[in-house]
PDB file of C-alpha atoms and ligand atoms in Angstrom:
ATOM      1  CA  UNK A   1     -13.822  15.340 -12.705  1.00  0.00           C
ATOM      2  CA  UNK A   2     -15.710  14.097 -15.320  1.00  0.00           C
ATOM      3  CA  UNK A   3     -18.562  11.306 -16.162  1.00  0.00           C
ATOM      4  CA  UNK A   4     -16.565   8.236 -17.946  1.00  0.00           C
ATOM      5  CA  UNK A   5     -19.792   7.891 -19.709  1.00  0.00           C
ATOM      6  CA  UNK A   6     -21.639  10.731 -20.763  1.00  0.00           C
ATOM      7  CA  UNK A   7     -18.921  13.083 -20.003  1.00  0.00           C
ATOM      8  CA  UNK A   8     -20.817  15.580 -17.865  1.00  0.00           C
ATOM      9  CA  UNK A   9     -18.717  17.428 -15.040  1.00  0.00           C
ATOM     10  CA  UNK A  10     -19.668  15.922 -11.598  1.00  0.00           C
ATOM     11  CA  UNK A  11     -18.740  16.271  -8.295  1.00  0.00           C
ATOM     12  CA  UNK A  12     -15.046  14.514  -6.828  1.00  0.00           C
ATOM     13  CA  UNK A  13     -17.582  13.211  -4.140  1.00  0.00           C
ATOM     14  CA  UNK A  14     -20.193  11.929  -6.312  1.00  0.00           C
ATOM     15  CA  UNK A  15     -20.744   8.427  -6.573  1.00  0.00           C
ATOM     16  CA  UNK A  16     -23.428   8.126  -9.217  1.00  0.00           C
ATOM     17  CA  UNK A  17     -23.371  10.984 -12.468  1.00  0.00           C
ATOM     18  CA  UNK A  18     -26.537  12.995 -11.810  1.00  0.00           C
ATOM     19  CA  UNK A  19     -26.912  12.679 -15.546  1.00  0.00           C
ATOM     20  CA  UNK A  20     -27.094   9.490 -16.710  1.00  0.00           C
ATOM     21  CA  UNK A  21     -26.731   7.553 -13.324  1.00  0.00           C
ATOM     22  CA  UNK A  22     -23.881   5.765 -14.230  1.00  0.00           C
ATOM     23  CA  UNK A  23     -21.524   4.487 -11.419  1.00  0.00           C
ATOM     24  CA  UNK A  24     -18.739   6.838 -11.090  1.00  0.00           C
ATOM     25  CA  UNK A  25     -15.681   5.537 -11.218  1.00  0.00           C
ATOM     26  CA  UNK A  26     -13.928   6.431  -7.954  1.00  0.00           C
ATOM     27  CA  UNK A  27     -10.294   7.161  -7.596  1.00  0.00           C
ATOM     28  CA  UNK A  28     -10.631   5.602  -4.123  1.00  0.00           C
ATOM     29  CA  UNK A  29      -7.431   3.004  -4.961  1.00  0.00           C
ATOM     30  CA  UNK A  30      -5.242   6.268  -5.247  1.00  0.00           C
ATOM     31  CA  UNK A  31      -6.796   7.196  -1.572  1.00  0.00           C
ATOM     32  CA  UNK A  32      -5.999   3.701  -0.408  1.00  0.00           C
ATOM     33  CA  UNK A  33      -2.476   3.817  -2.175  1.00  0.00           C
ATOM     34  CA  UNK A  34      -0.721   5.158   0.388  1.00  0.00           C
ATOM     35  CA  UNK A  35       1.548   3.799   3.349  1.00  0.00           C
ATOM     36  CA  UNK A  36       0.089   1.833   5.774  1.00  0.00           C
ATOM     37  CA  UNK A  37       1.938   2.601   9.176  1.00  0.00           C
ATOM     38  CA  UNK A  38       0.699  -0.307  11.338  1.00  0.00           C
ATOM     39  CA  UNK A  39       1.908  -2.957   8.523  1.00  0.00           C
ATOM     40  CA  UNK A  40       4.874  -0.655   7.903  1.00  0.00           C
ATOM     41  CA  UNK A  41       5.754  -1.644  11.667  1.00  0.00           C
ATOM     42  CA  UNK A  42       3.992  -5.013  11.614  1.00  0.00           C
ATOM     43  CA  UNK A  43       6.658  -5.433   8.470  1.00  0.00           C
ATOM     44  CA  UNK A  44       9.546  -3.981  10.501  1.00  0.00           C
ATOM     45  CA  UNK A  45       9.440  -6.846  13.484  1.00  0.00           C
ATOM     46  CA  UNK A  46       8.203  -9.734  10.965  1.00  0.00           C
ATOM     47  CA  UNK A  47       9.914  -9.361   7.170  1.00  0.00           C
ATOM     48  CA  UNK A  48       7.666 -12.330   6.245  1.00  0.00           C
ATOM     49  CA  UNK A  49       4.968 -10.507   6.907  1.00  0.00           C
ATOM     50  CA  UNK A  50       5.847  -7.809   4.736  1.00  0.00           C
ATOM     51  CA  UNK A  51       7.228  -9.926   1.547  1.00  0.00           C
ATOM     52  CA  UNK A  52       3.561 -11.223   1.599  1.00  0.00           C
ATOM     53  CA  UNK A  53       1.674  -7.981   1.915  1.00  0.00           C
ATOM     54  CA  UNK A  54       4.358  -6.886  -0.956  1.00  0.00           C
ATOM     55  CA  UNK A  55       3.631  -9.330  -3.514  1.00  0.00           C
ATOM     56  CA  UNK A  56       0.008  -9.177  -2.488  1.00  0.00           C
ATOM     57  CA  UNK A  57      -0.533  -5.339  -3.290  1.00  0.00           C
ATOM     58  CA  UNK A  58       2.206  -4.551  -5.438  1.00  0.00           C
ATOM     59  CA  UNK A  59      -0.256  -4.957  -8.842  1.00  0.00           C
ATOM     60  CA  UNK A  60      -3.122  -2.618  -6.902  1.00  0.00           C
ATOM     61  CA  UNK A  61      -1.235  -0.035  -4.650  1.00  0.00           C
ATOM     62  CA  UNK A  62       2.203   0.290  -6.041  1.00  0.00           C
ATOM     63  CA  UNK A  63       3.431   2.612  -3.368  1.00  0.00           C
ATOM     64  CA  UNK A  64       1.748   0.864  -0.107  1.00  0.00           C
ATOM     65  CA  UNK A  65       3.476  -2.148  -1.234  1.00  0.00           C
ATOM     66  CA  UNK A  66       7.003  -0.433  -1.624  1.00  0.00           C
ATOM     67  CA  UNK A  67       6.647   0.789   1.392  1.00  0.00           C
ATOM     68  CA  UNK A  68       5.755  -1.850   3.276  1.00  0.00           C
ATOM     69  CA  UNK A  69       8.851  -4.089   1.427  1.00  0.00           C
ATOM     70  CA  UNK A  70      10.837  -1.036   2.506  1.00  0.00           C
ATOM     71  CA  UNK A  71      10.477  -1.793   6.424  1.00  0.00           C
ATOM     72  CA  UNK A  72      10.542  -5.293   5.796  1.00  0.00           C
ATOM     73  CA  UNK A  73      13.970  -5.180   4.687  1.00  0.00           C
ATOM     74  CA  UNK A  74      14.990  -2.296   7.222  1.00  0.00           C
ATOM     75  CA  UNK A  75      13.714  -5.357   9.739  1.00  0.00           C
ATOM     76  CA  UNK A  76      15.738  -7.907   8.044  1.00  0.00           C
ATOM     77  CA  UNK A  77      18.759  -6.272   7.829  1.00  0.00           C
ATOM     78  CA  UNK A  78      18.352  -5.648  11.421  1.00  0.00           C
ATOM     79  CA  UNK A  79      17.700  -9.109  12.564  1.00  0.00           C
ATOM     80  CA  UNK A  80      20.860  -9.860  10.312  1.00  0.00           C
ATOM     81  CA  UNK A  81      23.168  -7.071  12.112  1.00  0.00           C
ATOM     82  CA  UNK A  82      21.922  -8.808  15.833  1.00  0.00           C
ATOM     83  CA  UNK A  83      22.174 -12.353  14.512  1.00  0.00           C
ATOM     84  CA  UNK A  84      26.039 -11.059  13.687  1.00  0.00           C
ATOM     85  CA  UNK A  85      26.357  -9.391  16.640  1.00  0.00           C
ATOM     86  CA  UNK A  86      24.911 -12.439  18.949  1.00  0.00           C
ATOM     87  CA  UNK A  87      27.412 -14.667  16.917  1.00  0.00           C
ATOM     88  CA  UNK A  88      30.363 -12.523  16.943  1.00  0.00           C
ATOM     89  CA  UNK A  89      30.231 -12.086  20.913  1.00  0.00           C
ATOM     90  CA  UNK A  90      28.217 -15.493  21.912  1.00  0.00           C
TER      91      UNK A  90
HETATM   92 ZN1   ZN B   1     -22.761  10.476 -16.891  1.00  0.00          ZN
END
């Protein structure tokens, strides 16, 4: 990768350009971008949960938040499919 500023090459891990010592800007929202199993679950046995987290991330990490809407429907469709069930047999 290269310096934003003065355009040197500088190491992925770098956080400073050894060149003109300006900040690096990290790619570390593309690291963090990335499904978050525990919520993913979290999401699955409370939807509400996951609708928040959703609209929370879904401007900074995209695909977390997809993902995490994901289970939170898979978990609402399921409490829907036992709320029919319970209904149709209760
Ligand atoms: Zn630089």
């Amino acid at each position: 990768m290269y310096c934003e500023n003065c355009g040197a090459e500088i190491s992925k891990e770098a956080y400073i350009c050894p060149k003109c010592g300006v900040k690096v800007k990290k790619e570390e929202n593309n690291d963090e971008d990335k499904p978050n199993v525990g919520l993913n679950i979290l999401s699955l046995f409370f939807p509400i949960v996951g609708l928040i987290l959703y609209f929370t991330w879904k401007n900074q990490t995209p695909i977390r938040a997809k993902s995490v809407l994901t289970y939170c429907l898979i978990g609402w469709g399921i409490g829907i499919f036992f709320n029919i069930i319970v209904a149709t047999i209760g």
